[in-house]
Each structure stands twice: as C-alpha cells, then as structure tokens.
PDB file of C-alpha atoms in Angstrom:
ATOM      1  CA  MET Q   6      -0.040   0.070  -0.028  1.00  0.00           C
ATOM      2  CA  ALA Q   7       1.432   3.404  -1.040  1.00  0.00           C
ATOM      3  CA  LEU Q   8       1.652   6.165   1.437  1.00  0.00           C
ATOM      4  CA  LEU Q   9       0.821   9.818   0.554  1.00  0.00           C
ATOM      5  CA  ASN Q  10       4.494  10.741   0.683  1.00  0.00           C
ATOM      6  CA  ASP Q  11       5.281   8.004  -1.800  1.00  0.00           C
ATOM      7  CA  LEU Q  12       3.243   9.991  -4.457  1.00  0.00           C
ATOM      8  CA  SER Q  13       5.159  12.030  -6.857  1.00  0.00           C
ATOM      9  CA  VAL Q  14       5.425  15.892  -6.386  1.00  0.00           C
ATOM     10  CA  GLU Q  15       3.544  16.210  -9.663  1.00  0.00           C
ATOM     11  CA  LEU Q  16       0.613  14.117  -8.399  1.00  0.00           C
ATOM     12  CA  LEU Q  17       0.602  15.839  -5.077  1.00  0.00           C
ATOM     13  CA  SER Q  18       0.510  19.239  -6.879  1.00  0.00           C
ATOM     14  CA  ILE Q  19      -2.521  17.985  -8.752  1.00  0.00           C
ATOM     15  CA  ILE Q  20      -4.288  16.896  -5.584  1.00  0.00           C
ATOM     16  CA  PHE Q  21      -3.484  20.189  -3.950  1.00  0.00           C
ATOM     17  CA  GLU Q  22      -4.797  22.109  -6.992  1.00  0.00           C
ATOM     18  CA  CYS Q  23      -8.086  20.039  -6.608  1.00  0.00           C
ATOM     19  CA  VAL Q  24      -8.233  21.065  -2.894  1.00  0.00           C
ATOM     20  CA  TYR Q  25      -7.646  24.816  -3.821  1.00  0.00           C
ATOM     21  CA  ASP Q  26     -10.424  24.509  -6.467  1.00  0.00           C
ATOM     22  CA  SER Q  27     -12.820  23.111  -3.889  1.00  0.00           C
ATOM     23  CA  SER Q  28     -11.968  25.753  -1.201  1.00  0.00           C
ATOM     24  CA  SER Q  29     -12.230  28.754  -3.577  1.00  0.00           C
ATOM     25  CA  ARG Q  30     -14.070  29.786  -6.657  1.00  0.00           C
ATOM     26  CA  ILE Q  31     -13.607  32.738  -9.025  1.00  0.00           C
ATOM     27  CA  PRO Q  32     -16.764  34.888  -8.804  1.00  0.00           C
ATOM     28  CA  PRO Q  33     -18.743  35.610 -12.061  1.00  0.00           C
ATOM     29  CA  PRO Q  34     -17.584  38.646 -14.010  1.00  0.00           C
ATOM     30  CA  ARG Q  35     -18.654  41.919 -12.541  1.00  0.00           C
ATOM     31  CA  THR Q  36     -20.339  44.532 -14.669  1.00  0.00           C
ATOM     32  CA  SER Q  37     -18.868  48.093 -14.880  1.00  0.00           C
ATOM     33  CA  THR Q  38     -20.541  50.907 -13.122  1.00  0.00           C
ATOM     34  CA  ALA Q  39     -20.001  54.636 -13.765  1.00  0.00           C
ATOM     35  CA  ALA Q  40     -18.858  55.060 -10.195  1.00  0.00           C
ATOM     36  CA  LYS Q  41     -16.464  52.091 -10.160  1.00  0.00           C
ATOM     37  CA  PRO Q  42     -15.057  51.105 -13.603  1.00  0.00           C
ATOM     38  CA  LEU Q  43     -13.485  47.719 -13.878  1.00  0.00           C
ATOM     39  CA  ASP Q  44      -9.715  47.306 -14.315  1.00  0.00           C
ATOM     40  CA  ALA Q  45      -9.469  44.728 -17.026  1.00  0.00           C
ATOM     41  CA  THR Q  46      -5.900  43.865 -16.166  1.00  0.00           C
ATOM     42  CA  ALA Q  47      -6.648  43.047 -12.489  1.00  0.00           C
ATOM     43  CA  PRO Q  48      -6.764  39.330 -11.746  1.00  0.00           C
ATOM     44  CA  GLU Q  49     -10.083  38.072 -10.221  1.00  0.00           C
ATOM     45  CA  MET Q  50     -10.032  37.378  -6.521  1.00  0.00           C
ATOM     46  CA  PRO Q  51     -11.469  34.103  -5.432  1.00  0.00           C
ATOM     47  CA  GLU Q  52     -14.301  33.771  -2.968  1.00  0.00           C
ATOM     48  CA  TRP Q  53     -13.452  31.254  -0.357  1.00  0.00           C
ATOM     49  CA  SER Q  54     -15.896  28.429   0.563  1.00  0.00           C
ATOM     50  CA  GLU Q  55     -14.771  28.602   4.216  1.00  0.00           C
ATOM     51  CA  ARG Q  56     -15.580  32.262   5.258  1.00  0.00           C
ATOM     52  CA  ASN Q  57     -14.399  31.870   8.863  1.00  0.00           C
ATOM     53  CA  PHE Q  58     -10.763  32.987   8.599  1.00  0.00           C
ATOM     54  CA  ARG Q  59     -10.268  31.601  12.140  1.00  0.00           C
ATOM     55  CA  HIS Q  60     -10.936  28.031  11.128  1.00  0.00           C
ATOM     56  CA  PRO Q  61      -7.899  25.924  11.983  1.00  0.00           C
ATOM     57  CA  ALA Q  62      -8.051  23.758   8.809  1.00  0.00           C
ATOM     58  CA  LEU Q  63      -7.987  26.541   6.155  1.00  0.00           C
ATOM     59  CA  PHE Q  64      -6.335  25.816   2.766  1.00  0.00           C
ATOM     60  CA  PRO Q  65      -3.326  26.187   2.289  1.00  0.00           C
ATOM     61  CA  TYR Q  66      -2.303  26.368   5.911  1.00  0.00           C
ATOM     62  CA  ASN Q  67      -3.620  22.961   6.661  1.00  0.00           C
ATOM     63  CA  ILE Q  68      -1.533  21.330   3.880  1.00  0.00           C
ATOM     64  CA  SER Q  69       1.459  23.371   4.480  1.00  0.00           C
ATOM     65  CA  SER Q  70       1.655  22.334   8.052  1.00  0.00           C
ATOM     66  CA  VAL Q  71       1.640  18.551   7.382  1.00  0.00           C
ATOM     67  CA  CYS Q  72       5.335  18.157   6.389  1.00  0.00           C
ATOM     68  CA  MET Q  73       8.159  19.957   4.675  1.00  0.00           C
ATOM     69  CA  LEU Q  74       7.575  18.187   1.319  1.00  0.00           C
ATOM     70  CA  TRP Q  75       3.911  19.305   1.269  1.00  0.00           C
ATOM     71  CA  HIS Q  76       4.892  22.790   2.456  1.00  0.00           C
ATOM     72  CA  ASP Q  77       7.477  23.081  -0.364  1.00  0.00           C
ATOM     73  CA  ILE Q  78       4.878  22.114  -2.899  1.00  0.00           C
ATOM     74  CA  VAL Q  79       2.064  24.327  -1.666  1.00  0.00           C
ATOM     75  CA  ILE Q  80       4.108  27.526  -1.529  1.00  0.00           C
ATOM     76  CA  ARG Q  81       4.832  27.550  -5.227  1.00  0.00           C
ATOM     77  CA  PRO Q  82       1.400  28.526  -6.680  1.00  0.00           C
ATOM     78  CA  PRO Q  83       0.946  32.228  -5.768  1.00  0.00           C
ATOM     79  CA  GLN Q  84      -2.881  31.983  -6.080  1.00  0.00           C
ATOM     80  CA  TYR Q  85      -2.977  29.807  -3.026  1.00  0.00           C
ATOM     81  CA  TRP Q  86      -1.699  32.720  -0.984  1.00  0.00           C
ATOM     82  CA  ARG Q  87      -4.140  35.454  -1.735  1.00  0.00           C
ATOM     83  CA  ARG Q  88      -5.648  35.079   1.689  1.00  0.00           C
ATOM     84  CA  ILE Q  89      -2.828  35.521   4.240  1.00  0.00           C
ATOM     85  CA  ILE Q  90      -3.841  34.653   7.800  1.00  0.00           C
ATOM     86  CA  PHE Q  91      -1.924  34.977  11.088  1.00  0.00           C
ATOM     87  CA  ASP Q  92      -3.157  33.734  14.455  1.00  0.00           C
ATOM     88  CA  VAL Q  93      -0.819  35.688  16.839  1.00  0.00           C
ATOM     89  CA  ALA Q  94      -1.483  33.159  19.564  1.00  0.00           C
ATOM     90  CA  ASN Q  95       1.114  31.132  17.568  1.00  0.00           C
ATOM     91  CA  ASP Q  96       4.442  32.153  16.194  1.00  0.00           C
ATOM     92  CA  PRO Q  97       3.873  33.794  12.775  1.00  0.00           C
ATOM     93  CA  THR Q  98       7.445  33.145  11.546  1.00  0.00           C
ATOM     94  CA  PRO Q  99       6.597  29.958   9.401  1.00  0.00           C
ATOM     95  CA  PHE Q 100       4.070  32.061   7.322  1.00  0.00           C
ATOM     96  CA  LEU Q 101       5.787  35.536   7.081  1.00  0.00           C
ATOM     97  CA  ASP Q 102       7.017  34.726   3.687  1.00  0.00           C
ATOM     98  CA  ALA Q 103       3.443  34.233   2.446  1.00  0.00           C
ATOM     99  CA  PHE Q 104       3.664  37.857   1.245  1.00  0.00           C
ATOM    100  CA  SER Q 105       6.334  36.782  -1.279  1.00  0.00           C
ATOM    101  CA  TRP Q 106       4.581  33.439  -1.978  1.00  0.00           C
ATOM    102  CA  SER Q 107       1.611  35.472  -3.257  1.00  0.00           C
ATOM    103  CA  SER Q 108       3.845  37.184  -5.820  1.00  0.00           C
ATOM    104  CA  TYR Q 109       2.181  40.242  -7.287  1.00  0.00           C
ATOM    105  CA  LEU Q 110      -1.425  39.113  -6.712  1.00  0.00           C
ATOM    106  CA  PRO Q 111      -3.920  41.125  -4.682  1.00  0.00           C
ATOM    107  CA  ILE Q 112      -4.237  39.837  -1.098  1.00  0.00           C
ATOM    108  CA  ASP Q 113      -6.563  39.810   1.799  1.00  0.00           C
ATOM    109  CA  VAL Q 114      -4.842  39.783   5.198  1.00  0.00           C
ATOM    110  CA  PHE Q 115      -6.304  38.660   8.549  1.00  0.00           C
ATOM    111  CA  VAL Q 116      -4.484  39.014  11.826  1.00  0.00           C
ATOM    112  CA  PHE Q 117      -6.242  37.605  14.873  1.00  0.00           C
ATOM    113  CA  SER Q 118      -5.590  36.089  18.201  1.00  0.00           C
ATOM    114  CA  SER Q 119      -7.285  32.827  19.302  1.00  0.00           C
ATOM    115  CA  ALA Q 120      -5.918  33.235  22.832  1.00  0.00           C
ATOM    116  CA  ASN Q 121      -8.750  33.716  25.264  1.00  0.00           C
ATOM    117  CA  ASN Q 122      -7.257  36.201  27.663  1.00  0.00           C
ATOM    118  CA  ALA Q 123      -9.780  37.732  29.927  1.00  0.00           C
ATOM    119  CA  ASN Q 124      -7.051  38.846  32.341  1.00  0.00           C
ATOM    120  CA  GLU Q 125      -4.115  41.049  31.144  1.00  0.00           C
ATOM    121  CA  ASP Q 126      -1.025  38.931  31.198  1.00  0.00           C
ATOM    122  CA  PRO Q 127       2.070  41.035  30.477  1.00  0.00           C
ATOM    123  CA  VAL Q 128       3.915  38.078  28.786  1.00  0.00           C
ATOM    124  CA  THR Q 129       0.980  37.368  26.576  1.00  0.00           C
ATOM    125  CA  LYS Q 130       0.574  41.039  25.720  1.00  0.00           C
ATOM    126  CA  ALA Q 131       4.199  41.332  24.957  1.00  0.00           C
ATOM    127  CA  HIS Q 132       4.094  38.226  22.711  1.00  0.00           C
ATOM    128  CA  GLU Q 133       1.115  39.531  20.871  1.00  0.00           C
ATOM    129  CA  ASN Q 134       2.709  42.989  20.419  1.00  0.00           C
ATOM    130  CA  SER Q 135       5.950  41.425  19.140  1.00  0.00           C
ATOM    131  CA  ARG Q 136       4.117  39.054  16.774  1.00  0.00           C
ATOM    132  CA  VAL Q 137       1.885  41.716  15.286  1.00  0.00           C
ATOM    133  CA  GLY Q 138       4.910  43.974  14.953  1.00  0.00           C
ATOM    134  CA  SER Q 139       6.746  41.289  12.931  1.00  0.00           C
ATOM    135  CA  ILE Q 140       3.687  40.814  10.636  1.00  0.00           C
ATOM    136  CA  VAL Q 141       3.228  44.514  10.136  1.00  0.00           C
ATOM    137  CA  SER Q 142       6.857  44.927   9.118  1.00  0.00           C
ATOM    138  CA  ARG Q 143       6.522  42.347   6.493  1.00  0.00           C
ATOM    139  CA  LEU Q 144       3.085  43.729   5.453  1.00  0.00           C
ATOM    140  CA  GLN Q 145       4.034  47.347   5.001  1.00  0.00           C
ATOM    141  CA  PRO Q 146       5.879  46.873   1.672  1.00  0.00           C
ATOM    142  CA  GLU Q 147       2.908  44.880   0.385  1.00  0.00           C
ATOM    143  CA  ILE Q 148       0.130  47.296   1.486  1.00  0.00           C
ATOM    144  CA  ILE Q 149      -0.583  48.497  -1.981  1.00  0.00           C
ATOM    145  CA  ARG Q 150      -1.637  44.921  -2.977  1.00  0.00           C
ATOM    146  CA  CYS Q 151      -4.098  44.567   0.000  1.00  0.00           C
ATOM    147  CA  ARG Q 152      -7.825  44.378  -0.693  1.00  0.00           C
ATOM    148  CA  THR Q 153      -8.664  43.802   2.897  1.00  0.00           C
ATOM    149  CA  ILE Q 154      -6.615  44.044   6.107  1.00  0.00           C
ATOM    150  CA  ILE Q 155      -8.331  42.951   9.345  1.00  0.00           C
ATOM    151  CA  PHE Q 156      -6.755  42.991  12.818  1.00  0.00           C
ATOM    152  CA  ASP Q 157      -8.700  41.236  15.471  1.00  0.00           C
ATOM    153  CA  VAL Q 158      -6.377  41.078  18.363  1.00  0.00           C
ATOM    154  CA  THR Q 159      -6.697  41.063  22.087  1.00  0.00           C
ATOM    155  CA  TYR Q 160      -4.757  44.170  22.968  1.00  0.00           C
ATOM    156  CA  ALA Q 161      -5.293  47.574  21.355  1.00  0.00           C
ATOM    157  CA  SER Q 162      -1.673  48.295  21.947  1.00  0.00           C
ATOM    158  CA  SER Q 163      -0.858  45.562  19.369  1.00  0.00           C
ATOM    159  CA  LEU Q 164      -2.700  47.471  16.564  1.00  0.00           C
ATOM    160  CA  PRO Q 165      -0.445  49.216  14.051  1.00  0.00           C
ATOM    161  CA  SER Q 166      -0.744  53.078  14.019  1.00  0.00           C
ATOM    162  CA  PRO Q 167      -2.932  54.223  11.096  1.00  0.00           C
ATOM    163  CA  PRO Q 168      -0.362  56.893   9.825  1.00  0.00           C
ATOM    164  CA  SER Q 169       1.836  54.035   8.715  1.00  0.00           C
ATOM    165  CA  TYR Q 170      -0.679  53.109   6.021  1.00  0.00           C
ATOM    166  CA  SER Q 171      -0.865  55.760   3.387  1.00  0.00           C
ATOM    167  CA  HIS Q 172      -2.382  53.701   0.588  1.00  0.00           C
ATOM    168  CA  GLY Q 173      -6.212  53.812   1.391  1.00  0.00           C
ATOM    169  CA  THR Q 174      -8.369  53.734   4.359  1.00  0.00           C
ATOM    170  CA  LEU Q 175      -7.682  51.775   7.590  1.00  0.00           C
ATOM    171  CA  ARG Q 176     -10.730  51.155   9.803  1.00  0.00           C
ATOM    172  CA  CYS Q 177     -10.020  49.819  13.262  1.00  0.00           C
ATOM    173  CA  SER Q 178     -12.168  48.701  16.120  1.00  0.00           C
ATOM    174  CA  ARG Q 179     -10.130  48.983  19.445  1.00  0.00           C
ATOM    175  CA  ALA Q 180     -10.974  47.064  22.512  1.00  0.00           C
ATOM    176  CA  GLU Q 181      -8.485  46.162  25.387  1.00  0.00           C
ATOM    177  CA  THR Q 182     -10.439  43.042  26.326  1.00  0.00           C
ATOM    178  CA  ARG Q 183     -12.015  40.353  24.236  1.00  0.00           C
ATOM    179  CA  LEU Q 184     -15.637  39.313  24.826  1.00  0.00           C
ATOM    180  CA  PRO Q 185     -16.335  35.550  24.960  1.00  0.00           C
ATOM    181  CA  ARG Q 186     -17.336  34.186  21.535  1.00  0.00           C
ATOM    182  CA  GLY Q 187     -20.585  32.350  21.327  1.00  0.00           C
TER     183      GLY Q 187
END
C-alpha cells in the first residue's frame, strides 16, 4: 500500500490544486458601473468556501503544516496565498514569507488572536505586540496589494498606527479586552 509521501510531487501538486479549487471559486464577471469602472488587467479574486478565517483547517495552511515536502509544494502557486492569515496566539514566523509566495497578486490579510485572555497577562501582551509587529513589518511593503486588512487582536496596543498606512483607508475597532465568543 502506497503512502501519501510516496506519491510524486506532480501528483501531489494536482491533488493540492483540486483542494484549492474546492476551497475557492472565482466569482462571475462583474459589470462596470459609472462610479467604479473595472480594471480589465486586475486578476479576479477568489471567493473562499470557508468564510471563517479563524478556522484551523483553512487551505493552504492545513496542507503546508503537514510536512516539509507538502509545504514546499504548496508555497509555489501564488494564487494559493491570496488570503494571508496569522493567528498571533502562535508564532507567525513560518508564514511571514506568504507575502512573497503570493507574488504580485492582490491579497486579503487577516491577523487575529485565538488566545482567550480575559485577564491582562504582560507576557501574553508582549508576545502579541511582538508578533503583530513582525507581521506589520512584512506587510508594509505589500500594502498596495491589499484588498482587505483585518486586525482582530486582544490588545489595542498591538494594533499598528494608522499613519503608517498611506495607501487607502484603515478602519479599526479598538478594545482592550475580548468578549467571549458564542
């Protein structure tokens, strides 16, 4: 009986493409309006079947985390990395290069914390601040490619300062404590 890692890189790539196809779809063509003309050169953004960006099994993160071979395969197609997600409860380092993996394509960026900290813990706050800071430093050169940037973190002090984003509008909701999720 063959194991998954016994499959060729080419076959694994085809399987991963099928997973990508099942997790996203390109929306139907939009029609132009007088207020917002279409840019015919802009690539279409996929709509994701899993809309909860906090889901722990999102493509391509689920596949990339299995083993180094799968990681090395899944980082190659830039379209897989149009949705860049960081959970700052975990070390973001393994996915900081996702900005370059997405090549020139437009991206949606989500930064959140799955940590459930009702009490302010200075170590946790420092970790979150540091992790968000490392993400923001990698994000800033790519800001012009961003369609969406969402920060949903535990501590307001972790949020980047709006003046550092000069390519559009940044809307933030600040709260020092997190309400329990239902």
